[in-house]
Amino acid sequence: MGRTRPASAFTLRRVELRDIEIFLTLAEELHFSRTAERLHVSQARVSQAIKAQERRIGAPLFDRTSRRVRLTPVGEQLRDDLRTAYDAIQAGLSRAADSVRGVTGTIRVGVMGALGHELRGTIDLFLGRYPGCGVRLQEIHFSDPFAALRTGQVDVALLWRPVREADLAEGPVLFTEGRVLAVSAAHHLAGRSEVSLEDLGDCVTIDLGTLPSGWIEAMVPSRTPSGRPIPRGPHAATLHEILTSVAADAFVTPLNQHARHYYSHPGVVLVPIHDASATEWALVWRANDTSALLRAFVETAATVGSRSLDLP
């Protein structure tokens, strides 16, 4: 015969999800009345739930006085242990509900400049799979690439990788491309079929100081491959400012290769950089977003896979 589980052990494991919610909410509010109001229960219900949990555990979870409520060390440990599990349960319930309801709604996709055109294949496949959905493209600016995601203006964005932001998740790479050097038509490099990063040591580059530091170093390194410093000029915040400065023959700047196809400016020549690292464009979203709509779009993009932006 199998061993009978002690009644106390069984009772210890029978903690209602609502009681866990009450405990975690009180651990945030540290106020019984506000916890009751937030959860739409009576204050007596909050007290009963906490007392029941303290009896199961055998120790106080909160120090309570007439002036304040605070967690005990045992309460702090329980809060930390339960929070991750509770959030995972809620996310699982949300995903299950989404799957029953189906994927609906309009997903807002942040893009830089003309690259939204390159998403056409992914968008068409997504709309074919989910006819009840829509896609809205919204331009985001390279000088503040994460703001629209963090403020909820867009649900997902197509950005350079890597994205080293704790609150953002990085998904599948959709495009890769090389880089070009923007110089004026009068510049001594303008007639070359290609240039190298070493050539930047003889030029003054535009300061892209508002970009994430990893992006700046990847796009406009501080030193050439041989170790020579690459001089920096004034700051430019928009592509128009960059191309205007380049056309005046004052500065040069590396750009992503798709600029040759989508952008032109009087007096500016774009010369391939043969030894620059490739730029990878990936989908990025808020790490705590578990919506079915977002998952469906990301999974569709992963199905399409990555391709080279080998544009003329």
XYZ file of C-alpha atoms in Angstrom:
312
model
C 0.000 0.000 0.000
C 1.119 3.508 -0.692
C 1.937 5.816 2.155
C -0.829 8.139 3.293
C 0.094 11.820 3.021
C -0.167 13.561 6.422
C -3.201 15.803 6.669
C -1.046 18.775 7.640
C 1.018 18.506 4.459
C -2.135 18.322 2.319
C -3.607 21.340 4.119
C -0.416 23.349 3.624
C -0.705 22.920 -0.119
C -4.372 23.903 -0.307
C -3.959 27.676 -0.600
C -6.615 29.411 -2.647
C -5.395 31.583 -5.525
C -7.538 34.405 -4.128
C -5.712 34.187 -0.799
C -2.393 34.471 -2.611
C -3.728 37.520 -4.449
C -4.798 39.083 -1.155
C -1.383 38.447 0.390
C 0.528 39.895 -2.588
C -1.714 42.948 -2.760
C -1.324 43.620 0.954
C 2.436 43.187 0.558
C 2.302 46.041 -1.988
C -0.202 48.328 -0.258
C 0.812 47.619 3.370
C -2.669 48.832 4.255
C -5.663 46.573 4.961
C -8.329 49.052 3.913
C -6.678 49.940 0.594
C -6.108 46.248 -0.141
C -9.797 45.516 0.446
C -10.848 48.414 -1.807
C -8.462 47.375 -4.567
C -9.703 43.772 -4.563
C -13.384 44.638 -3.950
C -13.612 42.530 -0.826
C -14.281 43.366 2.814
C -11.485 44.256 5.178
C -12.533 41.282 7.303
C -11.929 39.004 4.294
C -8.383 40.367 3.972
C -7.692 39.783 7.666
C -9.105 36.256 7.547
C -6.984 35.323 4.518
C -3.784 36.595 6.123
C -4.485 34.902 9.443
C -5.220 31.616 7.665
C -1.919 31.784 5.793
C -0.023 32.608 8.973
C -1.581 29.581 10.684
C -0.539 27.317 7.798
C 3.014 28.631 7.830
C 3.334 28.922 11.596
C 4.764 32.437 11.652
C 3.562 36.039 11.261
C 3.753 37.445 7.721
C 3.135 41.058 8.736
C 3.976 43.214 11.739
C 0.789 45.152 12.464
C 0.468 48.184 14.718
C -2.083 50.974 14.926
C 0.227 53.126 12.807
C 1.641 50.848 10.131
C 1.799 47.460 8.517
C 5.062 45.949 7.324
C 6.292 42.580 6.130
C 8.231 40.314 8.440
C 11.341 38.574 7.050
C 9.203 35.469 6.500
C 6.616 37.598 4.713
C 9.270 39.149 2.474
C 10.546 35.710 1.499
C 7.033 34.458 0.773
C 6.245 37.557 -1.309
C 9.350 37.054 -3.441
C 8.654 33.327 -3.886
C 4.977 33.740 -4.764
C 5.196 36.754 -7.083
C 6.916 34.959 -9.961
C 4.599 31.953 -9.727
C 1.472 34.121 -9.477
C 2.471 36.216 -12.496
C 3.120 33.039 -14.479
C -0.319 31.672 -13.573
C -2.006 34.923 -14.612
C -0.101 34.978 -17.896
C -1.111 31.376 -18.578
C -4.775 32.139 -17.881
C -4.567 35.165 -20.177
C -3.045 33.087 -22.974
C -5.735 30.432 -22.562
C -8.476 33.050 -22.762
C -6.846 34.569 -25.851
C -6.775 31.187 -27.562
C -10.478 30.671 -26.914
C -11.408 34.126 -28.181
C -9.066 33.930 -31.153
C -6.544 36.510 -32.297
C -8.154 39.853 -33.089
C -7.244 43.525 -33.135
C -4.756 45.812 -34.852
C -1.082 45.496 -34.058
C 0.944 48.711 -34.181
C 4.414 48.225 -35.659
C 7.122 50.838 -35.203
C 9.500 51.271 -38.133
C 12.337 53.628 -39.019
C 11.785 55.455 -42.279
C 11.243 53.375 -45.391
C 11.883 49.964 -43.856
C 8.170 49.450 -43.362
C 8.028 48.650 -47.082
C 10.335 45.675 -46.516
C 7.838 44.224 -44.005
C 5.204 43.813 -46.701
C 5.699 40.059 -47.041
C 5.378 39.483 -43.287
C 2.323 41.720 -43.065
C 0.574 40.006 -45.983
C 1.181 36.556 -44.479
C -0.047 37.719 -41.068
C -3.262 39.190 -42.499
C -3.822 36.004 -44.491
C -3.471 33.869 -41.370
C -5.541 36.172 -39.168
C -8.193 37.858 -41.300
C -9.779 39.474 -38.237
C -6.620 41.477 -37.546
C -5.062 44.642 -38.874
C -1.546 46.112 -39.018
C -0.730 49.790 -38.600
C 2.788 51.029 -39.324
C 4.023 53.952 -37.260
C 7.303 55.765 -37.821
C 9.700 55.922 -34.899
C 12.811 58.064 -34.746
C 16.323 56.674 -34.522
C 17.298 59.361 -32.006
C 14.871 57.875 -29.420
C 14.229 54.332 -30.635
C 12.613 52.825 -27.522
C 10.258 55.606 -26.419
C 7.251 54.523 -28.514
C 7.492 50.977 -27.147
C 7.792 52.073 -23.541
C 4.901 54.505 -23.745
C 2.662 51.966 -25.487
C 2.373 53.910 -28.740
C 3.493 50.792 -30.623
C 3.262 47.102 -29.742
C 6.396 45.923 -31.536
C 9.220 47.665 -33.378
C 11.768 46.773 -36.051
C 15.126 47.854 -34.612
C 18.855 47.272 -34.952
C 20.208 44.584 -32.723
C 21.472 44.022 -30.189
C 18.941 45.684 -27.902
C 20.333 45.520 -24.376
C 17.355 46.899 -22.439
C 16.048 44.948 -19.433
C 12.414 45.840 -20.076
C 12.474 44.934 -23.778
C 12.578 41.532 -25.480
C 14.391 40.875 -28.730
C 12.902 38.456 -31.246
C 13.631 37.063 -34.691
C 16.039 38.786 -37.084
C 14.129 39.755 -40.219
C 16.760 41.566 -42.303
C 20.518 41.894 -42.593
C 22.395 44.473 -44.621
C 25.778 46.072 -45.120
C 26.790 49.695 -44.664
C 27.727 52.625 -46.844
C 29.657 55.825 -46.227
C 27.851 59.066 -47.023
C 30.282 61.641 -48.423
C 29.847 64.791 -50.457
C 30.240 64.617 -54.238
C 33.367 66.758 -53.834
C 34.951 64.501 -51.199
C 38.146 62.632 -52.088
C 36.412 59.277 -51.334
C 33.408 59.971 -53.577
C 34.958 58.382 -56.665
C 35.923 55.122 -54.940
C 34.019 51.892 -55.642
C 34.323 51.021 -51.928
C 36.002 52.256 -48.771
C 37.167 50.675 -45.510
C 36.734 51.591 -41.865
C 40.396 52.568 -41.881
C 39.525 55.462 -44.201
C 37.421 57.015 -41.438
C 40.599 57.961 -39.597
C 41.178 60.636 -42.252
C 37.650 62.065 -41.975
C 35.428 63.814 -39.445
C 32.238 61.878 -38.716
C 28.929 63.207 -37.481
C 28.181 62.675 -33.789
C 25.200 60.320 -33.308
C 25.310 60.773 -29.546
C 21.606 60.226 -28.868
C 21.707 56.609 -30.036
C 22.336 53.720 -27.613
C 26.091 53.483 -27.046
C 26.334 50.002 -28.563
C 24.698 51.219 -31.752
C 27.024 54.217 -32.012
C 30.135 52.095 -31.679
C 28.839 49.598 -34.232
C 27.853 52.252 -36.770
C 30.552 54.894 -36.161
C 33.388 53.295 -34.192
C 35.648 55.511 -32.127
C 38.784 53.989 -33.675
C 39.821 52.452 -36.972
C 40.836 48.776 -37.158
C 44.500 49.848 -36.747
C 43.678 51.885 -33.641
C 43.647 55.416 -35.065
C 41.018 57.695 -33.511
C 38.066 58.647 -35.714
C 37.327 62.363 -35.185
C 33.792 63.379 -34.246
C 32.026 66.473 -35.516
C 28.779 68.109 -34.361
C 25.656 66.256 -33.342
C 22.844 65.572 -35.820
C 19.420 64.361 -34.668
C 17.665 63.594 -37.958
C 18.558 62.007 -41.281
C 17.885 65.326 -43.021
C 20.387 67.075 -40.743
C 22.934 64.329 -41.428
C 22.630 64.493 -45.217
C 22.656 68.303 -45.235
C 25.919 68.350 -43.258
C 27.440 65.695 -45.514
C 26.434 67.592 -48.677
C 28.251 70.677 -47.378
C 31.478 68.603 -47.495
C 32.096 69.177 -43.809
C 31.599 65.648 -42.490
C 31.006 62.012 -43.447
C 28.893 59.327 -41.826
C 28.224 55.596 -42.210
C 24.615 54.625 -42.963
C 22.796 51.374 -43.446
C 22.952 50.094 -47.006
C 19.233 50.441 -47.710
C 19.824 54.210 -47.854
C 21.166 53.696 -51.384
C 17.753 52.448 -52.484
C 15.396 54.633 -50.485
C 17.173 57.939 -49.956
C 18.992 60.384 -52.153
C 20.180 63.907 -51.474
C 21.722 66.460 -53.825
C 25.486 66.425 -53.532
C 25.685 63.229 -51.441
C 27.354 60.005 -52.630
C 26.954 56.672 -50.838
C 30.017 54.412 -51.072
C 29.969 50.779 -49.802
C 32.108 50.038 -46.712
C 33.571 46.623 -47.453
C 34.709 45.693 -43.919
C 31.818 47.027 -41.814
C 29.826 44.570 -39.702
C 26.392 43.699 -41.001
C 23.375 45.393 -39.466
C 20.705 43.009 -38.202
C 17.113 44.193 -37.897
C 14.990 42.345 -35.349
C 11.540 42.638 -33.818
C 11.545 44.098 -30.306
C 8.658 44.380 -27.840
C 7.939 45.049 -24.183
C 9.117 42.047 -22.186
C 5.920 41.880 -20.122
C 3.601 41.847 -23.155
C 2.108 38.352 -23.482
C -0.826 39.184 -25.759
C -1.970 36.662 -28.339
C -1.898 39.360 -31.028
C 1.781 40.082 -30.450
C 2.675 36.387 -30.308
C 0.855 35.766 -33.569
C 2.712 38.558 -35.362
C 6.135 37.520 -34.030
C 5.523 33.860 -34.907
C 4.461 34.856 -38.423
C 7.622 36.918 -38.847
C 9.732 33.987 -37.647
C 8.037 31.810 -40.275
C 9.081 34.243 -43.018
C 12.644 34.166 -41.690
C 15.600 36.453 -42.249
C 16.711 37.792 -45.605
C 19.431 40.076 -46.881
C 18.442 43.582 -47.931
C 20.486 43.313 -51.096
C 18.969 46.415 -52.655
C 20.367 48.208 -55.731
